[in-house]
Short mmCIF file of C-alpha atoms in Angstrom, two decimals:
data_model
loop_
_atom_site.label_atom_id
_atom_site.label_comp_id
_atom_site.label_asym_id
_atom_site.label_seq_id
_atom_site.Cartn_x
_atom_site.Cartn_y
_atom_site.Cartn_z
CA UNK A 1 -63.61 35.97 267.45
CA UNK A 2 -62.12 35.98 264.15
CA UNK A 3 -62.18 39.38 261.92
CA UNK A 4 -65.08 39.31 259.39
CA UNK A 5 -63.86 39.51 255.85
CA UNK A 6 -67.36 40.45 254.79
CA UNK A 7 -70.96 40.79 255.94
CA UNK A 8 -74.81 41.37 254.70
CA UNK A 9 -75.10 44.65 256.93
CA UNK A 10 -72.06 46.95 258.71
CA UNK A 11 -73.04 49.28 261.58
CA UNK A 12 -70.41 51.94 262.59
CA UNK A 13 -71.19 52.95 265.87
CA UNK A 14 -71.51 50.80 269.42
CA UNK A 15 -73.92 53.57 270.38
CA UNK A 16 -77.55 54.07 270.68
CA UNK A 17 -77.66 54.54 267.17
CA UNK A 18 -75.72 51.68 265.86
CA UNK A 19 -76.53 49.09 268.64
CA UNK A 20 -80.87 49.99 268.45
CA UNK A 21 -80.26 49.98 264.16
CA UNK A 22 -78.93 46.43 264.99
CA UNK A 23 -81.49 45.07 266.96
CA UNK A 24 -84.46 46.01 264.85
CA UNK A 25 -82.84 44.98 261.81
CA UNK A 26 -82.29 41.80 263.35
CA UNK A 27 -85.85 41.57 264.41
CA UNK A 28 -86.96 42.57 260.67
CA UNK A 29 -84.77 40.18 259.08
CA UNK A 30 -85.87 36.96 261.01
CA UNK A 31 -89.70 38.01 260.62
CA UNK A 32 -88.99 38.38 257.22
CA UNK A 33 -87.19 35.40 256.88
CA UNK A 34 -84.48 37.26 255.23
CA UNK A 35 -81.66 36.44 257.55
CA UNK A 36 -81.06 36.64 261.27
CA UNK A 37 -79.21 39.03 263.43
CA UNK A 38 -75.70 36.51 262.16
CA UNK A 39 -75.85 38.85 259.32
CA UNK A 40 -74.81 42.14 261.04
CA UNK A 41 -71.72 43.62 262.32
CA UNK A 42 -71.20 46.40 264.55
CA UNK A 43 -67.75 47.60 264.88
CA UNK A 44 -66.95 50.97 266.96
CA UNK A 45 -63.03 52.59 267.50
CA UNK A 46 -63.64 52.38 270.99
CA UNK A 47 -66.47 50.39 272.64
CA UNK A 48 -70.13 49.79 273.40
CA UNK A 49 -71.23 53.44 274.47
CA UNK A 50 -67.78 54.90 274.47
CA UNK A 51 -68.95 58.22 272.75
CA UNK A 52 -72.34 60.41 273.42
CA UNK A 53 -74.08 57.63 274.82
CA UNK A 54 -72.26 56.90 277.21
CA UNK A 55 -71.87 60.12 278.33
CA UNK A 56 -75.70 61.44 277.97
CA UNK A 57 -77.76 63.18 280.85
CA UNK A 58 -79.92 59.85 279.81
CA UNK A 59 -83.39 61.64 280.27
CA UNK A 60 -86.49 60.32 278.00
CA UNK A 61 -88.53 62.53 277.06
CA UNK A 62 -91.35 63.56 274.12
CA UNK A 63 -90.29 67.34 274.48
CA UNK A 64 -88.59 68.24 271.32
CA UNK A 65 -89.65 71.11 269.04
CA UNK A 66 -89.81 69.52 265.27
CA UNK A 67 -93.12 67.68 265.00
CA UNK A 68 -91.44 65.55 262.45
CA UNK A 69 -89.90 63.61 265.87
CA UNK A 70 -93.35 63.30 267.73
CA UNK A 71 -94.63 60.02 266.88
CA UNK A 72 -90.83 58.58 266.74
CA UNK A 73 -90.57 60.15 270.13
CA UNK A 74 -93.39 58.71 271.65
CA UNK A 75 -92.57 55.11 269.86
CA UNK A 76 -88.89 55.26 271.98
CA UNK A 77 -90.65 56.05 275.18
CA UNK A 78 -92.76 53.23 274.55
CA UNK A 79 -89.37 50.87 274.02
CA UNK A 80 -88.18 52.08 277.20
CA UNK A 81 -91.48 51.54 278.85
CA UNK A 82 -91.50 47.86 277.78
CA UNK A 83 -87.58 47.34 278.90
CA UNK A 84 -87.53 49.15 281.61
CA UNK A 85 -85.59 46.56 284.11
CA UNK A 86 -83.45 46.36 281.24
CA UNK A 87 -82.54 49.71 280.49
CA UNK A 88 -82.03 50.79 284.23
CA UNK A 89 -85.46 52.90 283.24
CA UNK A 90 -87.40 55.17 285.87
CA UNK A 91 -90.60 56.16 284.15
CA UNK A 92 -91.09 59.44 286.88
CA UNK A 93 -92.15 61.78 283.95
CA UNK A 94 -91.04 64.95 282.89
CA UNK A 95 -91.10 68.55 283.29
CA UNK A 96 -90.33 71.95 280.97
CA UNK A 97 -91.15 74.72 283.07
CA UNK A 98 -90.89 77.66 281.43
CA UNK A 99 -90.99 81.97 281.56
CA UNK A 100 -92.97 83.75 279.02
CA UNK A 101 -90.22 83.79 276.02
CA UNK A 102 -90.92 79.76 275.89
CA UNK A 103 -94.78 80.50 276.06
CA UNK A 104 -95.79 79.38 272.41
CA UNK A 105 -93.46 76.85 271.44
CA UNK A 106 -94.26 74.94 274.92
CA UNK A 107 -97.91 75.33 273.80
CA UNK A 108 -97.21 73.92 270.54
CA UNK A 109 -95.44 71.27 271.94
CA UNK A 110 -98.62 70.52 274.27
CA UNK A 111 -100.87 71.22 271.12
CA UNK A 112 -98.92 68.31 269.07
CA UNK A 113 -98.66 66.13 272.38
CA UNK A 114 -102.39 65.32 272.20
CA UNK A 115 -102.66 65.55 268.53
CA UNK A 116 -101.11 61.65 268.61
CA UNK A 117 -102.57 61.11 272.50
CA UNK A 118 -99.31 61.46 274.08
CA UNK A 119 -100.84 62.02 277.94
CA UNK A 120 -99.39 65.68 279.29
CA UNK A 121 -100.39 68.37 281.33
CA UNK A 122 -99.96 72.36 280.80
CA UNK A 123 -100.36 74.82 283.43
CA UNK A 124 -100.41 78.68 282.23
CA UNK A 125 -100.30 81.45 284.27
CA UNK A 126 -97.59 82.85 286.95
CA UNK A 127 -100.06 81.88 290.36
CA UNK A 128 -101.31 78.33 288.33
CA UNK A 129 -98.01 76.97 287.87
CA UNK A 130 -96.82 78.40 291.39
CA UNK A 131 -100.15 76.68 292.84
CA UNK A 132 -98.84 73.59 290.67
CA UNK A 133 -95.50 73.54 291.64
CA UNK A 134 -96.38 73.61 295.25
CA UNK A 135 -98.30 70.84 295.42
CA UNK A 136 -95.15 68.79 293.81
CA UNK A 137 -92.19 70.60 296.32
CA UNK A 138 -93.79 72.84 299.24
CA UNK A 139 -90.12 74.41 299.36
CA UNK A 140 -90.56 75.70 295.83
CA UNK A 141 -89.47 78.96 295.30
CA UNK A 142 -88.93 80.37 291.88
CA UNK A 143 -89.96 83.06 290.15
CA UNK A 144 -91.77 84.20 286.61
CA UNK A 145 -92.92 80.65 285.59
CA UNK A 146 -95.48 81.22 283.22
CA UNK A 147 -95.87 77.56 281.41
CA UNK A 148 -95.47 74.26 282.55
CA UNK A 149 -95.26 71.43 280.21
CA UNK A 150 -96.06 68.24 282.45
CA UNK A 151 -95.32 64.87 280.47
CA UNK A 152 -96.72 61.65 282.46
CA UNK A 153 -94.56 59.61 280.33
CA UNK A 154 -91.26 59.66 280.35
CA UNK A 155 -88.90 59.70 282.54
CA UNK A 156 -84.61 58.83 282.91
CA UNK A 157 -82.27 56.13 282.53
CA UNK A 158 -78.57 54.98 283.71
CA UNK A 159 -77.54 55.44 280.20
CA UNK A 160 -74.21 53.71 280.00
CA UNK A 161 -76.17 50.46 281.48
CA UNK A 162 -78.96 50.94 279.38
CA UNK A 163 -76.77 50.87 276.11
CA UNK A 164 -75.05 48.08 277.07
CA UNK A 165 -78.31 46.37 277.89
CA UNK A 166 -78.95 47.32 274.20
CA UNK A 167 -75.82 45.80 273.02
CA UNK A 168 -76.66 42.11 274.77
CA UNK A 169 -80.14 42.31 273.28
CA UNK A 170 -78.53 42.85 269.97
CA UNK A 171 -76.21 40.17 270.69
CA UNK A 172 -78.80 37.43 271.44
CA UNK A 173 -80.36 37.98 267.86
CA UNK A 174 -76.74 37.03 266.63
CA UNK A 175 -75.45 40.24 266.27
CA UNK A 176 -71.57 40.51 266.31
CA UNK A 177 -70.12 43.93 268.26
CA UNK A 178 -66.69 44.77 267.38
CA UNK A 179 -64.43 47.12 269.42
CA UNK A 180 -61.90 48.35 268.94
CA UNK A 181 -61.79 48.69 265.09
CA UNK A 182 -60.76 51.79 263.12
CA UNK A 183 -62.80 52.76 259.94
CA UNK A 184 -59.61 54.15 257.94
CA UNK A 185 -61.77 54.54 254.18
CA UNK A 186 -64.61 53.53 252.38
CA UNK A 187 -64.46 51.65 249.10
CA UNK A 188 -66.78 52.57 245.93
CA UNK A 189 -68.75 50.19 243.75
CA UNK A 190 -66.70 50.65 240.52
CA UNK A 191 -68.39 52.41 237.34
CA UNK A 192 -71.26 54.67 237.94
CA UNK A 193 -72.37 53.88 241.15
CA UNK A 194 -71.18 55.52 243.99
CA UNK A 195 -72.80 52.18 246.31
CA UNK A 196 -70.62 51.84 248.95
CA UNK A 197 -69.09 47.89 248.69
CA UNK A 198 -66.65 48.02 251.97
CA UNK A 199 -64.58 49.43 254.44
CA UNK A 200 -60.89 49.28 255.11
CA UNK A 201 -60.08 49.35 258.89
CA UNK A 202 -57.14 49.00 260.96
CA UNK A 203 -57.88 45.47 261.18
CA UNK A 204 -58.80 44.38 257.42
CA UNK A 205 -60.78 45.00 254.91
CA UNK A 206 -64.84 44.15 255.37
CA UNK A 207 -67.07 44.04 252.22
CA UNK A 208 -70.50 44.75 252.63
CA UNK A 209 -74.00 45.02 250.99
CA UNK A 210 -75.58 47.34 253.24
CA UNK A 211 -73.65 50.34 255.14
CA UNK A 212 -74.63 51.99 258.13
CA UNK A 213 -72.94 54.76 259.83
CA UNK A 214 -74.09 56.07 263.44
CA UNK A 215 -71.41 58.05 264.31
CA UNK A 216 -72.73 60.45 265.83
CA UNK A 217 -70.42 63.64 265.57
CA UNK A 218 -67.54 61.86 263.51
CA UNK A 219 -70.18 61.42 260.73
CA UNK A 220 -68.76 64.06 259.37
CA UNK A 221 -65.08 62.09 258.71
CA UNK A 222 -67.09 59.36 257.15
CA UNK A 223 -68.81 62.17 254.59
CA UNK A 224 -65.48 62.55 253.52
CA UNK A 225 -64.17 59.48 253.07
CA UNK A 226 -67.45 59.57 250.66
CA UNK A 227 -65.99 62.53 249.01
CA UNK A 228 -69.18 64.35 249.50
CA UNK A 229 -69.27 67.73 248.94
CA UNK A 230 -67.93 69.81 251.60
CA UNK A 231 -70.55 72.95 250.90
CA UNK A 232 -73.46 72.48 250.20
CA UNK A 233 -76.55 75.28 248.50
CA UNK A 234 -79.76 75.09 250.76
CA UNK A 235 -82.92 77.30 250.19
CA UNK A 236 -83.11 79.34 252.87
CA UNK A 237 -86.71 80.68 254.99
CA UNK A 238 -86.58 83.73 252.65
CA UNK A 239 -87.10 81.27 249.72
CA UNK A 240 -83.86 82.03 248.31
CA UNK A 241 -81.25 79.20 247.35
CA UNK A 242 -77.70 80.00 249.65
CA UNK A 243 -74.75 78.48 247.72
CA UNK A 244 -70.95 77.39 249.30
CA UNK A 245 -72.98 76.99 252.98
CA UNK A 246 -70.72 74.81 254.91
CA UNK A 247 -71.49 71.29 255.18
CA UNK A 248 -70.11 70.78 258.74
CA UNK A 249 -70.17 73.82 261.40
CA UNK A 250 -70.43 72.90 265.45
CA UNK A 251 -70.65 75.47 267.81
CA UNK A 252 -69.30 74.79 271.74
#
């Protein structure tokens, strides 16, 4: 496979990210009949699922906190659902059970579950969701559950398989995957613009129209290469704007 001097659409990242990004656009652009998956290059350092994919606990789930995600949520579920031989999926459900300090964001999470029709279950009380877990595991044991958030969809996955089952889906739309390639800087449109045009690797320079970066963690070496700002000013739940807030800050 030769190295691409230049392509429609560039996807950093051979993970969930990058490799699902590819596929859809590759769906979109043949519907369209704007192009084809031929148009789109993924290239990662490493390999297909090298990073957090790869790595993942690989459970599927609707149970997330921001109700921004619970339609997108409940979309992915449903593209597991429909690849699930695939995907290595095993659609047996999932659980939050919880003590009383979770009480009110579980029922929130419930609340905005069957806002959209996403099916669940929630048990309340100490003796409900002992009566409840009982009739699941007779050996079960603990102590102070209060809520239980019972999702009927959902479920896990093997997720290094499943990604690569993503990356040969990709592949059959004409997507090319790239390993093994370095992103070493990112080239500027000249003038005003600050359009992104192409990417130097380790391997040669690849122009491009469209840039994508799913990175996951290392986003933050691409924002540089950008010469975004390294602080940032964000208004804060008092109302008040916070200036020189650090861009970037992980905690382990």
């Amino acid at each position: 496979m030769s190295f691409p001097k230049s392509t429609p659409y560039l996807i950093i990242g051979a993970g969930i990210h990058g490799l699902s990004t590819a596929l859809h656009l590759a769906k979109k652009l043949k519907a369209s009949g704007k192009g084809t998956g031929e148009d789109i290059v993924v290239i990662d350092k490493s390999g297909i699922a090298a990073g957090a994919s790869g790595i993942a606990c690989g459970v599927v789930r609707n149970n997330y906190f921001q109700p921004a995600m619970r339609e997108l949520m409940a979309h992915s579920v449903g593209h597991w659902e429909a690849h699930a031989k695939e995907f290595q999926y095993n659609p047996v459900g999932y659980m939050q059970i919880s003590s009383d300090s979770m009480h009110e964001d579980v029922a929130q999470i419930h609340k905005e579950q069957q806002a959209i029709g996403y099916e669940s279950d929630f048990i309340e009380g100490e003796a409900e969701c002992d009566t409840y877990m009982k009739g699941l595991f007779d050996d079960w044991q603990a102590k102070n559950i209060t809520s239980i958030l019972h999702e009927k969809k959902g479920g896990y996955a093997h997720n290094a398989a499943a990604i690569y089952a993503l990356a040969k889906m990709a592949e059959e739309e004409g997507v090319r995957i790239m390993s093994g390639v370095t992103v070493t800087g990112l080239k500027s449109a000249n003038g005003a613009s600050a359009a992104i045009i192409g990417v130097d690797t380790d391997k040669g320079h690849i122009a491009c129209d469209y840039l994508v970066i799913a990175a996951g963690p290392w986003v933050r070496d691409f924002w540089s290469m950008a010469d975004l700002p390294d602080a940032i000013s964000i208004k804060g739940a008092d109302g008040k704007i916070h200036d020189s807030v650090p861009m970037w800050k992980y905690w382990q």
